Amino acid sequence: KFDDFSKLIYLIALDLSQNNITKINSNTFENSKLLRYLNLSFNNLEFLEKNLTNPLMNLNFFDVSHNKI
């Protein structure tokens, strides 16, 4: 379960590809405002919550390919 990155406020890049992730809560990255790279490819995500990327104002790369979305 990936739902608490709240203490990683200086996180810039995160690769969670190929981790069999099925769900990510909408508040998972709410404190990761510096995140620029997020790779969620090759997981088992069926949907993304509506506000997942709202706090990610610096996001330049977002990959959700090869999921069930």
GROMACS .gro file of C-alpha atoms in nm:
model
   69
    1LYS     CA    1   0.000   0.000   0.000
    2PHE     CA    2   0.145   0.333  -0.111
    3ASP     CA    3  -0.036   0.602   0.079
    4ASP     CA    4   0.211   0.799   0.287
    5PHE     CA    5   0.481   1.003   0.127
    6SER     CA    6   0.395   1.299   0.353
    7LYS     CA    7   0.741   1.317   0.510
    8LEU     CA    8   0.919   1.323   0.175
    9ILE     CA    9   0.863   1.692   0.107
   10TYR     CA   10   1.185   1.729  -0.096
   11LEU     CA   11   1.111   1.435  -0.324
   12ILE     CA   12   1.184   1.524  -0.688
   13ALA     CA   13   1.167   1.190  -0.871
   14LEU     CA   14   0.977   0.873  -0.790
   15ASP     CA   15   0.969   0.554  -0.993
   16LEU     CA   16   0.705   0.310  -0.871
   17SER     CA   17   0.684   0.114  -1.195
   18GLN     CA   18   0.642  -0.263  -1.189
   19ASN     CA   19   0.525  -0.281  -0.827
   20ASN     CA   20   0.182  -0.442  -0.869
   21ILE     CA   21   0.014  -0.128  -0.729
   22THR     CA   22  -0.364  -0.149  -0.747
   23LYS     CA   23  -0.470   0.179  -0.583
   24ILE     CA   24  -0.324   0.515  -0.490
   25ASN     CA   25  -0.520   0.745  -0.260
   26SER     CA   26  -0.583   1.102  -0.373
   27ASN     CA   27  -0.384   1.248  -0.083
   28THR     CA   28  -0.077   1.027  -0.135
   29PHE     CA   29   0.137   1.304  -0.287
   30GLU     CA   30  -0.021   1.608  -0.123
   31ASN     CA   31   0.308   1.715   0.041
   32SER     CA   32   0.527   1.629  -0.258
   33LYS     CA   33   0.498   1.968  -0.420
   34LEU     CA   34   0.852   1.950  -0.565
   35LEU     CA   35   0.790   1.620  -0.743
   36ARG     CA   36   0.884   1.651  -1.111
   37TYR     CA   37   0.898   1.287  -1.224
   38LEU     CA   38   0.639   1.021  -1.137
   39ASN     CA   39   0.642   0.681  -1.303
   40LEU     CA   40   0.351   0.449  -1.222
   41SER     CA   41   0.375   0.236  -1.535
   42PHE     CA   42   0.339  -0.142  -1.546
   43ASN     CA   43   0.122  -0.173  -1.237
   44ASN     CA   44  -0.238  -0.288  -1.189
   45LEU     CA   45  -0.406   0.048  -1.150
   46GLU     CA   46  -0.767   0.044  -1.268
   47PHE     CA   47  -0.835   0.412  -1.208
   48LEU     CA   48  -0.673   0.726  -1.074
   49GLU     CA   49  -0.847   0.937  -0.817
   50LYS     CA   50  -0.956   1.274  -0.947
   51ASN     CA   51  -0.727   1.496  -0.738
   52LEU     CA   52  -0.417   1.276  -0.737
   53THR     CA   53  -0.195   1.518  -0.931
   54ASN     CA   54  -0.347   1.848  -0.811
   55PRO     CA   55  -0.070   1.928  -0.559
   56LEU     CA   56   0.201   1.832  -0.809
   57MET     CA   57   0.249   2.171  -0.968
   58ASN     CA   58   0.607   2.096  -1.081
   59LEU     CA   59   0.527   1.762  -1.242
   60ASN     CA   60   0.692   1.734  -1.585
   61PHE     CA   61   0.675   1.358  -1.638
   62PHE     CA   62   0.380   1.136  -1.545
   63ASP     CA   63   0.361   0.782  -1.683
   64VAL     CA   64   0.067   0.551  -1.616
   65SER     CA   65   0.107   0.336  -1.925
   66HIS     CA   66   0.056  -0.039  -1.914
   67ASN     CA   67  -0.206  -0.034  -1.640
   68LYS     CA   68  -0.573  -0.131  -1.649
   69ILE     CA   69  -0.686   0.229  -1.680
   0.00000   0.00000   0.00000
